[in-house]
Backbone as a ProteinNet text record, in pm:
[ID]
protein_1_A
[PRIMARY]
MSTISTIIITKNESQNIADCIESVLWTDEIIVLDCGSTDYTQNICKKYAPKVKLHETDWPGFGKQKNRALSLATSNWILSIDADERITSKLKDEILQKLSSSDYVAYKIPRLNYFLGKPIKHCFGNKSDAPIRLVKSGSCTFSNDIIHEKIIVNGETGKLQNKLDHFSFNNIEGLINKINNYSTIGAIKLYDAKRKTSYAKAFAHASWAFIRIYFLKCGFLDGWAGFVIAFSNFEGTFYRYAKLLEKES
[TERTIARY]
83.3	-2.8	89.3	55.5	134.2	105.4	213.2	200.6	254	210.4	245	292.7	409.5	458.4	443.3	388.7	381.1	495.9	569.2	674	642.3	663.7	632.2	747.5	798.4	894.4	826.2	862.5	788	876.7	830	877.9	768	717.1	610.4	491.2	435.1	320.9	195.5	179.9	64.7	-69.3	-72.5	-197.2	-233.6	-137.8	-157.9	-150.8	-64.8	-28.4	-138.6	-234.4	-345.2	-425.7	-464.3	-543	-466.5	-334.4	-249.3	-245.9	-222.2	-218.1	-350.2	-461	-594.8	-615.6	-560.9	-583.9	-505.2	-409.2	-325.4	-325.1	-421.2	-429.2	-454.5	-500.2	-523.8	-397	-285.1	-156.7	-100.4	-3	42.5	128.6	203.4	278.9	297.5	310.8	332.9	459	560.5	690	700.1	714.2	728.9	868.2	944.2	1070	1053.8	1072.9	1055.8	1189.6	1216	1347.3	1330.4	1288.9	1289.9	1165.9	1048	927.3	915.5	873.7	852.8	705.4	619.4	473.4	425.5	300.2	238.4	255.5	340	350.9	380.8	480.5	524.4	416.6	350.8	245.9	131.3	96	-10.6	26.4	149.5	193	189	225.6	230.9	92.6	-11.4	-145.5	-187.6	-116.2	-150.6	-59	23.5	107.1	15.4	53.7	179.3	180.7	64	64.5	164.8	170.9	266.6	395.6	507.4	635.6	713.8	727.8	789.2	937.6	1015.9	1162.8	1206.1	1287.6	1340.6	1480.8	1510.4	1637	1675.9	1796.7	1840.9	1789.5	1843.5	1792.8	1906.7	1922.8	2030.8	1989.6	1859.7	1807.7	1697	1610.9	1496.4	1530.9	1625.6	1657	1710.6	1812.8	1871.9	1774.5	1685.4	1588.8	1491.3	1445.6	1352.3	1420.9	1547.5	1622.5	1630.2	1644.1	1641.7	1507.3	1399.2	1266.9	1249.1	1295.8	1288.6	1355.2	1472.6	1547.5	1475.4	1383.2	1310.4	1184.9	1143.7	1021.3	1039.5	945.1	956.6	864.5	776.4	680	740.7	671.6	723.8	681.6	593.4	563.5	575.8	618.8	631.8	554.1	472.6	396	457	515	580.7	488.4	445.2	360	408.9	371.9	403.9	291.7	324.6	224.1	102.5	119.7	4.1	-69.6	-46.7	-116.2	-207.7	-314	-411.5	-443.1	-454.1	-496.3	-650	-719.1	-862.4	-905.2	-1033	-1084.6	-1077.1	-1103.7	-1094	-950	-855.7	-715.8	-667.8	-713.8	-684	-730.8	-850.1	-905.1	-824.8	-785.8	-708.7	-569.2	-507.3	-375.9	-383.3	-478.6	-494.2	-524.5	-599.2	-632	-508.6	-430	-313	-204.7	-189.1	-79.5	-111.6	-233.6	-268.9	-208.6	-182.9	-121.6	-48.1	61	132.2	238.2	243.4	351.9	457.7	441.3	536.1	600.5	714.7	783.4	762.2	693.9	664.1	540.4	472.4	358.8	362	330.3	304.9	160.5	140.8	6.9	-25.7	-127.5	-162	-214.3	-196	-237.1	-343.2	-437	-528.4	-482.4	-435.8	-375.5	-483.8	-470.5	-559.2	-478.4	-532.2	-464.3	-569.1	-544.2	-638.6	-775.9	-773.7	-895	-968	-915.9	-988.5	-907.5	-969.7	-892.3	-835.8	-712.5	-647	-627.1	-683.5	-688.7	-581.6	-509.2	-415.6	-273.6	-256.9	-124.6	-19.5	-57.3	35.5	53.6	-11.5	-1.3	-56.4	-180.7	-238.1	-233.4	-239.2	-236.1	-99.5	5	138.8	192.8	119.2	164.2	129.4	223	199.7	331.9	378.4	503.7	497.1	607	615	594.5	499	467.6	460	445.7	430.8	539.9	621.7	735.2	750.2	801.5	829.3	957.6	959.2	1079.9	1200.3	1314.2	1434.6	1451.3	1351.4	1352.8	1383.1	1404	1428.2	1503.8	1557	1619.5	1578.3	1595.3	1576.6	1714.5	1713.2	1833.2	1869.4	1997.6	2041.8	2030	1948.9	1930.8	1875.3	1928.3	1884.4	1738.5	1693.9	1557.3	1521.2	1390.8	1339.7	1404.6	1402.9	1456.5	1373.1	1432.5	1360.9	1372.9	1274.4	1282.3	1348.5	1454.4	1527.1	1479.2	1415.6	1352.6	1431	1446.9	1512.8	1404.6	1340.3	1230.1	1126.3	1016.2	906	815	767.9	681.6	545.4	437	303.5	242.1	119.6	50.7	-92.1	-128.8	-264.9	-356	-484.8	-585.2	-643.8	-666.5	-725.8	-621.8	-663.4	-569.4	-563.4	-443.3	-432.1	-455.5	-507.4	-532.2	-406.2	-370.1	-250.9	-291.9	-286.6	-323.4	-200.1	-166.4	-41.6	-26.2	-121.9	-116.7	-253.8	-262.9	-389.8	-406	-293.6	-299.3	-175.7	-180	-72.4	55.9	40.2	155.5	235.2	169.3	235.2	311.9	248	315.6	438.5	434	552.4	664	627.7	730.3	797	721.1	777.2	868.4	827.8	911.6	1047.4	1046.3	1169.6	1256.3	1199	1274.2	1326.1	1242.4	1278.8	1376.7	1367.5	1463.9	1603.6	1608.7	1738.8	1799.4	1717.3	1768	1806	1723.9	1753.6	1882.9	1909.5	2036.7	2155.9	2140.3	2250.9	2275.8	2169.9	2184.7	2253.2	2217.4	2282.8	2429.3	2456.5	2594.1	2680.7	2629	2702.9	2729.3	2637.1	2655.7	2743.5	2797.3	2887	2817.7	2687.1	2614.7	2649	2656.5	2680.1	2558	2539.6	2425.6	2456.1	2352.7	2358.9	2219.4	2203.3	2066.4	1983.1	2045.5	1974	1925	2010.2	1967.7	1861.8	1875.4	1771.9	1638.4	1633.1	1509.1	1456.5	1546	1502	1443.4	1511.7	1460.4	1322.7	1312.2	1187.4	1073.6	1104.3	1003.2	954.2	1048.2	1009	916.9	947	863.6	721.9	704.6	572.2	503.9	571.5	513.5	470.1	553.8	528.3	399.4	384.6	265.3	141.5	157.2	35.8	-15.8	75.2	29.2	34.9	153.9	165.9	83.8	75.1	-8.7	-151.9	-179.3	-314.8	-356.1	-259.8	-291.5	-390.2	-404.7	-503.7	-643.5	-664.7	-800.1	-834.4	-731.9	-756.7	-788.2	-803.6	-846.5	-739	-786.9	-695.9	-592.7	-633.7	-540.8	-433.7	-467.8	-369.6	-262.3	-306.4	-209.6	-116	-175.5	-92.7	11	-27.7	64.3	173.3	139.3	240	335.9	277.8	362.5	454.4	405.6	487.4	601.7	578.7	689	790.5	742.6	835.8	921.4	858.1	934.8	1032.8	986.8	1068.2	1192.1	1168.6	1277.8	1377.4	1322.3	1411.7	1497.8	1434.9	1507.4	1610.9	1578.9	1674.3	1804.2	1789.8	1910.1	1973.2	1890.4	1949.9	2032.8	1981.7	2056	2182.9	2177	2297.2	2399.5	2357.5	2444	2504.9	2427.4	2473.8	2583.4	2562.9	2665.9	2797	2783.3	2899.7	2984.8	2922.5	2988.8	3077.6
-119	-2	125.6	220.5	342	434.5	495.2	597.4	730.8	838.8	972.3	1063.4	1124.2	1230.1	1365	1459.7	1595.9	1676.9	1753.7	1840.4	1985.8	2074.8	2215.4	2291.5	2394.2	2484.8	2616.4	2677.3	2798.2	2902.6	3027	3135.5	3244	3267.8	3368.1	3344.4	3225	3183.5	3161.2	3241.4	3221.8	3241.3	3324.6	3346.2	3230	3145	3040.6	2898.2	2877	2739.9	2648.9	2704.6	2621.8	2565.2	2648.4	2596.8	2500.4	2524	2430.6	2297.5	2295.1	2170.4	2094.7	2168.1	2109.2	2038.1	2086.6	2029.8	1897.3	1869.5	1750.3	1658.9	1678.6	1594.8	1446.6	1418.5	1283.1	1206.3	1279.2	1214	1153.5	1064.7	989.7	1072.3	1165.5	1257.2	1389.4	1492.5	1629.4	1683.2	1705	1755.5	1907.6	1987.7	2135.5	2176.3	2237	2295.6	2445	2501.2	2644.8	2709.8	2821.3	2885.7	3025.3	3018	3141.2	3227	3168.3	3248.4	3331.8	3454.1	3543.4	3567	3503.1	3516.1	3386.3	3342.3	3228.4	3100.1	3097.8	2981.9	2854.3	2857.6	2741.7	2700.2	2793.6	2760.4	2686.3	2737	2671.9	2529.3	2510	2376.1	2281.6	2328.6	2240	2192.3	2268	2223.1	2096.4	2071.5	1954.5	1834.7	1844	1731	1617.9	1489.3	1443.1	1426.4	1452.8	1434.5	1531.6	1653	1750.4	1739.1	1720.9	1715.1	1839.4	1926.3	2056.5	2050.6	2105.8	2111.2	2257	2309.3	2443.1	2435.8	2522.4	2517.7	2655.2	2666.9	2791.7	2799.4	2900.1	2919.5	2909.5	2795.7	2779.5	2811.3	2846.4	2864.7	2763.5	2789.8	2708.9	2561.5	2540.4	2403.9	2320.9	2371.6	2294	2272.5	2368.9	2352	2240.1	2234.8	2131.6	1996.3	1991.2	1863.8	1818.5	1909.8	1874.7	1814	1876.3	1820.8	1683.3	1672.4	1542.8	1432.5	1462.5	1358.8	1315.7	1397.3	1361.8	1277.7	1274.3	1198.6	1049.9	980.2	833.8	753.2	816.8	743.7	708.5	626.2	588.5	686.5	783	893.3	1024.3	1127.8	1261.6	1363.2	1436.6	1548.6	1676.7	1756	1879.9	1997.7	2071.3	2189.2	2311.5	2426.1	2551.7	2588.6	2673.4	2711.6	2782.9	2843.1	2915.2	2828.7	2695.4	2604	2514.6	2464.4	2376.5	2259.3	2139.8	2019.6	2008.9	2014.1	2003.9	1858.4	1837.4	1701.8	1617.5	1679.1	1605.2	1565.9	1654	1621.9	1510.9	1519.2	1412.6	1278.5	1270.3	1140.3	1094.8	1183.8	1143.9	1095.1	1159.7	1118.8	974.9	951.7	820.8	713.7	747.5	651.2	618.3	723.5	704.9	619.1	643	580.9	431.3	389.3	251.9	159.9	220.3	142.4	238.6	293.8	394.8	341.7	392.3	360	465.9	572.3	685.1	697.5	769.5	796.5	940.1	1023.6	1161.4	1206.7	1305.4	1362.6	1515.9	1578.5	1722.3	1744.4	1856.6	1890.5	2031.3	2048.3	2182.1	2269.9	2398.7	2494.7	2591.3	2621	2729.4	2843.1	2952.9	3061.2	3166.2	3214.8	3318.7	3442	3557.6	3684.5	3779.2	3829.9	3916.4	3850.4	3717.2	3641.1	3598.5	3633.5	3597.5	3505.9	3409.5	3319.9	3396.9	3368.1	3432.1	3327.2	3354.7	3253.5	3271.3	3379.1	3404.5	3438	3531	3582.7	3478.7	3377.9	3281	3163.7	3174.7	3068.1	2939.5	2943.2	2831	2698.7	2706	2582.4	2514.2	2591.4	2535.7	2533.7	2595.6	2601.2	2467.9	2372.4	2240.9	2186.6	2240.5	2193.2	2051.6	1981.3	1849.4	1868.6	1799.5	1814.1	1679.8	1571.3	1439.3	1347	1289.1	1207.7	1083.8	979.6	856.4	868.7	814	827.6	763.5	837	788.1	814.7	875.9	897.3	1038.7	1126.2	1268.5	1342.3	1453.5	1552.7	1692.2	1793	1928.6	1985.8	2070.5	2142.8	2234.4	2265.9	2345.5	2494.4	2534.1	2677.4	2750.6	2868	2947.8	2990.9	3003.9	3040.7	2974.8	2955.7	2892.1	2752	2676.5	2542.9	2451.3	2342.5	2247.6	2108.1	2024.8	1882.3	1805.9	1734.6	1651.8	1509.3	1456.5	1322.7	1217.7	1104.5	991.8	886.3	908.1	820.9	894.1	827.5	881.5	967.5	1078.5	1175.3	1178.8	1166.7	1180.8	1311.9	1335.4	1459	1428	1488.3	1476.8	1574.1	1548	1632.9	1740.4	1709.6	1804.2	1900.6	2023.7	2131.1	2149	2197.1	2247.1	2396.2	2449.7	2590.1	2661.6	2769.1	2849	2991.5	3028.5	3162.7	3251	3313.3	3384.7	3497.6	3592.5	3706.3	3745.1	3780.2	3826.6	3978.9	4051.6	4195.7	4251	4378.6	4444.7	4450.4	4468	4478.5	4351.5	4236.6	4108.8	4091.7	4143.5	4138.1	4223.6	4342.1	4430.8	4367.6	4312.2	4247.8	4133.2	4055.3	3942.4	3988.4	4095.4	4154.2	4192.6	4255.2	4296.4	4177.2	4079.6	3962.3	3880.1	3852.1	3766.8	3834.5	3965.4	4034.2	4031.4	4035.7	4026.9	3888.7	3783.5	3647	3622.1	3673.4	3655.4	3724	3841.1	3910.9	3829.6	3766.2	3680.9	3567.5	3501	3389.3	3432.8	3546.7	3596.2	3633.7	3688.5	3730.5	3606.4	3504.4	3379.8	3309.1	3333.7	3275.4	3362.4	3470.3	3565.1	3631.3	3658.7	3730.1	3880.8	3945.2	4087.7	4158.9	4287	4357.4	4504.9	4581.6	4729	4778.4	4909.3	4961.4	4943.7	4954.7	4929.6	4786.1	4690.3	4552.4	4526.2	4590	4573.3	4619.7	4731.6	4781.7	4691.2	4639.8	4552.2	4422.9	4361.1	4237.2	4264	4377	4410.1	4431.3	4503.2	4532.1	4402.7	4312.9	4181.5	4103.9	4110.1	4041.2	4092.6	4227.5	4286.1	4244.9	4255.1	4218.6	4074.1	3986.5	3843.3	3810.1	3872.5	3839.4	3912.2	4046.6	4122.6	4100.9	4082.7	4069.7	3926.9	3862	3729.6	3625.8	3636.5	3547.5	3600.8	3713.3	3774	3810.4	3859.8	3905.7	4016.9	4094	4202.4	4150.2	4019.6	3962.4	3937.7	3946.2	3934.9	4066	4171	4300.4	4371.1	4442.6	4519.3	4430.2	4314.1	4219.1	4181.3	4161.7	4125.9	4231.6	4357.5	4466.3	4473.9	4456.4	4459.5	4348.3	4226.8	4115.3	4142.2	4191.1	4216.3	4327.6	4433.8	4541.5	4498.5	4414.1	4363.9	4279.3	4205.5	4131.9	4222.7	4332.4	4438	4487.5	4520.9	4575.4	4471.8	4351.1	4249.6	4219	4212.3	4184	4299.6	4421.8	4536.9	4547.2	4529	4540.7	4424.4	4309.5	4196.4	4235.5	4290.2	4326.9	4455	4547.1	4666	4632.5	4534.3	4492.4	4417.9	4345.2	4279.8	4386.2	4489.3	4596.8	4664.3	4678	4735	4648.1	4515.8	4423.6	4424.9	4455.5	4456.7	4584.7	4688.2	4817.3	4825.9
-0.9	0.8	0.5	-87.3	-97	23.4	71.4	176.9	123.5	178.1	127.6	242.4	219.4	309.8	237.8	307	255.3	312.4	227.2	277.6	245.3	341.7	328.6	391.9	325.6	389.4	418.8	533.5	576.7	639.9	629.8	714.3	714.8	832.4	852.9	759	773.5	688.1	771	878.6	970.9	902.3	795.1	721.3	631.5	600.9	502.2	558.7	656.5	692	739.1	815.8	866.6	752.4	656	541.5	459.6	448.3	371.6	439.9	569	646.7	638	656.5	653.3	521.7	412.8	283.5	260.5	347.2	332	455.1	542	662.2	628.6	509.8	467.4	434.2	418.1	388.1	521.9	510.6	626.9	723.3	674.3	761.8	689	770	717.3	782.9	698.5	748.4	717.2	816.9	797.7	843.5	752.6	784.8	794.9	914.5	932.7	962.8	896.9	913	980.5	1109	1190.9	1179.9	1171.3	1170.3	1298.7	1282.2	1397.4	1423.7	1343.7	1364	1433.2	1406	1471.2	1392.6	1293	1202.7	1283.9	1367	1446.4	1545.4	1610.7	1703.8	1634.8	1517.6	1440.4	1403.6	1358.8	1318.8	1439.8	1556.6	1673.3	1711.8	1672.8	1706	1630.9	1524.1	1442.9	1471.1	1572.6	1609	1664	1643.4	1589.2	1434.8	1371.4	1223	1158.2	1208.7	1160.6	1241	1172.4	1238.3	1202	1298.7	1276.8	1308.8	1213.6	1230.2	1210.8	1303.2	1291.4	1234.3	1137	1068.9	1023.5	961.4	906.2	762.3	687.5	551	452.2	379.9	283.3	139.4	120.4	-14.3	-41.4	-140.9	-165.2	-195.9	-291.5	-330.5	-219	-147.3	-39.4	75	99.1	206	170	47.7	7.3	2.5	-25.6	-15.6	126	222	361.6	398.9	353	385.7	321.7	198.5	126	202.6	265.6	336.1	465.2	513.6	636.1	611.5	487.3	455.7	465.6	522.3	549.8	459.8	385.8	301.9	166.4	89.1	-42.4	-150.9	-119.6	-213	-133.6	-201.7	-137.4	-214	-144.1	-202.7	-151.8	-245.9	-209.1	-246.9	-147.4	-174.7	-97.2	-142.6	-73.5	22.5	115.7	216.5	157.2	41.7	-19	-121	-115.1	-204.2	-126.7	-194	-128.6	-222.6	-165	-236.8	-226.6	-336.5	-338	-317.4	-284.8	-261.6	-386.9	-506.5	-631.1	-660.3	-633.3	-655.8	-559.2	-436.8	-335.1	-389.8	-439	-488.6	-610.7	-696.8	-816.9	-773.7	-678.7	-627.7	-574.1	-486.4	-428.9	-530.5	-630.1	-732.5	-819.9	-856	-936.8	-867.3	-739.6	-668.6	-639.4	-655.7	-634.2	-740.1	-860.2	-967.3	-1062.1	-1019.5	-1094.4	-1184.2	-1307.1	-1402.8	-1404	-1325.4	-1324.6	-1187	-1189.9	-1063.7	-1017.7	-1097.2	-1060.4	-1137	-1083.8	-1149.5	-1144.7	-1261	-1260.1	-1215.7	-1145.4	-1098.7	-1142.9	-1231	-1274	-1158.5	-1169.5	-1065.5	-1117.7	-1030.9	-1056.1	-963.6	-1025.3	-948	-912.1	-791	-740	-707.4	-729.5	-694.1	-638.8	-521	-450.6	-437.1	-417.7	-396.7	-517.3	-637.9	-763	-849.7	-916.4	-1004.4	-1125.3	-1158.3	-1268	-1378.2	-1495.9	-1600.8	-1710.1	-1706.9	-1820.4	-1774.3	-1681.1	-1652.4	-1618.8	-1539.3	-1495.3	-1592	-1707.2	-1806	-1751.6	-1700	-1631.2	-1709.4	-1843.8	-1920.6	-1910.8	-1893.2	-1888.3	-1743	-1648.9	-1510.4	-1440.7	-1449	-1390	-1338.8	-1224.6	-1169.6	-1116.3	-1110.4	-1048.3	-898.4	-845.4	-703.8	-629.6	-704.2	-643.7	-700	-612.5	-655.7	-570.9	-633.1	-564	-485.8	-365.9	-284.3	-352.3	-347.8	-406.1	-555.3	-614.9	-760.3	-798.5	-706.3	-740.8	-635.3	-676.5	-584.3	-636.4	-550.1	-592.6	-633.3	-735.6	-767.4	-651.5	-637.2	-524.1	-547.8	-643.6	-674.3	-553.3	-525.5	-414.5	-432.1	-559.4	-589.8	-723.1	-746.2	-867.2	-884.9	-773.2	-776.9	-866.1	-914.4	-999.1	-938.4	-968.4	-925.9	-1039.7	-1004.6	-1102.1	-1084.2	-1188.8	-1175.5	-1254.2	-1192.7	-1257.1	-1291.9	-1407	-1449.7	-1526.1	-1555.7	-1633	-1545.4	-1605.7	-1536.2	-1602.6	-1524.1	-1572.9	-1532.3	-1565.7	-1532.6	-1486.2	-1371	-1320.4	-1389.1	-1376	-1440.4	-1351	-1226.3	-1132.6	-1081.8	-1054.8	-1021.1	-868.9	-823.3	-686.5	-692	-582.4	-569.8	-519.1	-587.8	-549.9	-523.7	-394.1	-354.2	-344.4	-457.5	-468.6	-366	-362.4	-278	-234.9	-104	-51.1	-59.8	-74.6	-77.5	-147.4	-180.4	-256.1	-169.3	-40.1	48.4	45.1	49.2	41	-93.4	-200.6	-334.2	-333.6	-281.5	-278.2	-196.2	-78.9	4.9	-69.4	-142.5	-214.4	-327.5	-398	-502.7	-446.3	-331.5	-268.8	-229.6	-163.4	-115.8	-232.1	-328.6	-442	-531.1	-549.1	-633.6	-569.7	-438	-369.1	-385.9	-364.3	-382.9	-529.5	-621.2	-762	-802.1	-745.3	-773.9	-725.5	-610.4	-555.6	-649.6	-697.3	-787.5	-916.7	-971.8	-1093.6	-1064.9	-952.4	-918	-902.6	-837.1	-820.7	-951.2	-1047.7	-1181.9	-1273.6	-1211.3	-1278.9	-1401	-1385.6	-1489.8	-1481	-1597.5	-1602.7	-1653	-1618.6	-1659.3	-1669.8	-1707.2	-1711	-1687.8	-1667.8	-1647.7	-1776.1	-1890.3	-2012.2	-2022	-1986.9	-1983.4	-1878.8	-1767.3	-1661	-1708.8	-1780.3	-1831.5	-1944.1	-2027.7	-2135.7	-2081.2	-1984.5	-1922.9	-1858.3	-1789.1	-1718.3	-1821.1	-1925	-2028.8	-2093.3	-2119.9	-2177.7	-2080.6	-1949.5	-1852.6	-1859.5	-1870.2	-1877.9	-2009	-2119	-2251.5	-2257.6	-2203.5	-2204.5	-2131.1	-2013	-1932.5	-1978.2	-2006	-2031.9	-2172.7	-2266.1	-2407.4	-2456.8	-2448.9	-2504.4	-2431.5	-2299.2	-2221.4	-2202.3	-2266.1	-2261.8	-2119.9	-2041.6	-1906.8	-1901.8	-2011.3	-2014.3	-1999.8	-2032.7	-2016.9	-1870.1	-1783.9	-1638.1	-1574.5	-1655.3	-1608.4	-1526.1	-1418.3	-1337.6	-1268.9	-1224.9	-1161.9	-1257.8	-1383.7	-1483.3	-1502.9	-1499.9	-1514.5	-1393.1	-1273.5	-1149.8	-1154.7	-1194.5	-1199.9	-1301.1	-1420.9	-1526.3	-1479.9	-1417	-1373.3	-1257.5	-1170.5	-1058.1	-1109.4	-1220.1	-1280.5	-1347	-1402.8	-1452.2	-1340.1	-1229	-1113	-1062	-1036.1	-974.6	-1067.4	-1196.4	-1288.5	-1290	-1298.6	-1299.4	-1173.7	-1058.6	-931.3	-915.9	-969.3	-965.8	-1038	-1156.9	-1232.8	-1178.6	-1123.3	-1064.6	-939.4	-860.9	-743.7	-781	-895.5	-946	-984.6	-1052.6	-1089.7	-966.4	-862.6	-736.6	-674.4	-683.1	-628.9	-711.7	-839.8	-927.9	-907.9	-856.7	-849.4	-723.3
[MASK]
+++++++++++++++++++++++++++++++++++++++++++++++++++++++++++++++++++++++++++++++++++++++++++++++++++++++++++++++++++++++++++++++++++++++++++++++++++++++++++++++++++++++++++++++++++++++++++++++++++++++++++++++++++++++++++++++++++++++++++++++++++++++++

C-alpha cells in the first residue's frame, strides 16, 4: 500500500499554513521545515502534532531547504507543496487513485492561481503551469538553486488532471514584500553565476517580462489584476538586475 509524506517549507506563513495543512491531513505525515518564523506559524503547526512534524532550521536557499525536507520523509511517495497552495478534494481522490497502480515515478500537478482572492486565467499561463509536485521516494532531488529550484527526476513523469489551488497574494503589500525579497535572492543567484548587466539591460529584461505576461499570455484579459501582475513582474525583474548591478559596482 502506498504511503504519502507531505513536505512544506515555511517562514512567517501564519496566514496560510493552517489551510495548507488542513488540505493535506489525509496524507500519512506532514513535514514542515521552518526557518525562523517570527509570527504564529510554528504555534499553528504544533497544534497539528503528531501528524505535523515541525523542524526548525536555518535558511540555505529554496533548493537545499527542500532537499532537507525530502530527506526527512519516510513514506514511499512525497507530495511537495508551498504554504500558499491547497490540495482540493478532487485532486486528493485522483492522487490516491493514481498511486494505487502507478507507472510513473513523478507527477506534474496543474495549478489554478488566485490573486487578491480571484482566479487568474491568463497571466500565470495556467495551461502550462503544472510543476512537479508528487514524486516517488528515491527517484528525485531538488536542484540546489537558491531560488526557482527544480525537481530533477530519474524516471518517467506523468501529469494529473485536477488542479491544486494556488493563492499567490492576498494583498498588494504582500506582493511588494515578495518583489523585494525575491529580487534580492535573484540578484544573488545571478551574481554567483557571474552574470553581467547594465541599467539598459535591466530595463530591457523588465520590459520583456511585462510584454510576455500582459500581451503574449493575454494578461489584459484578467483586467486590473492582470495589469498589476504584469507590472509587478516588470518591477521584480528590473530590481533583480538593478541589485545585481549594485553588487558589481
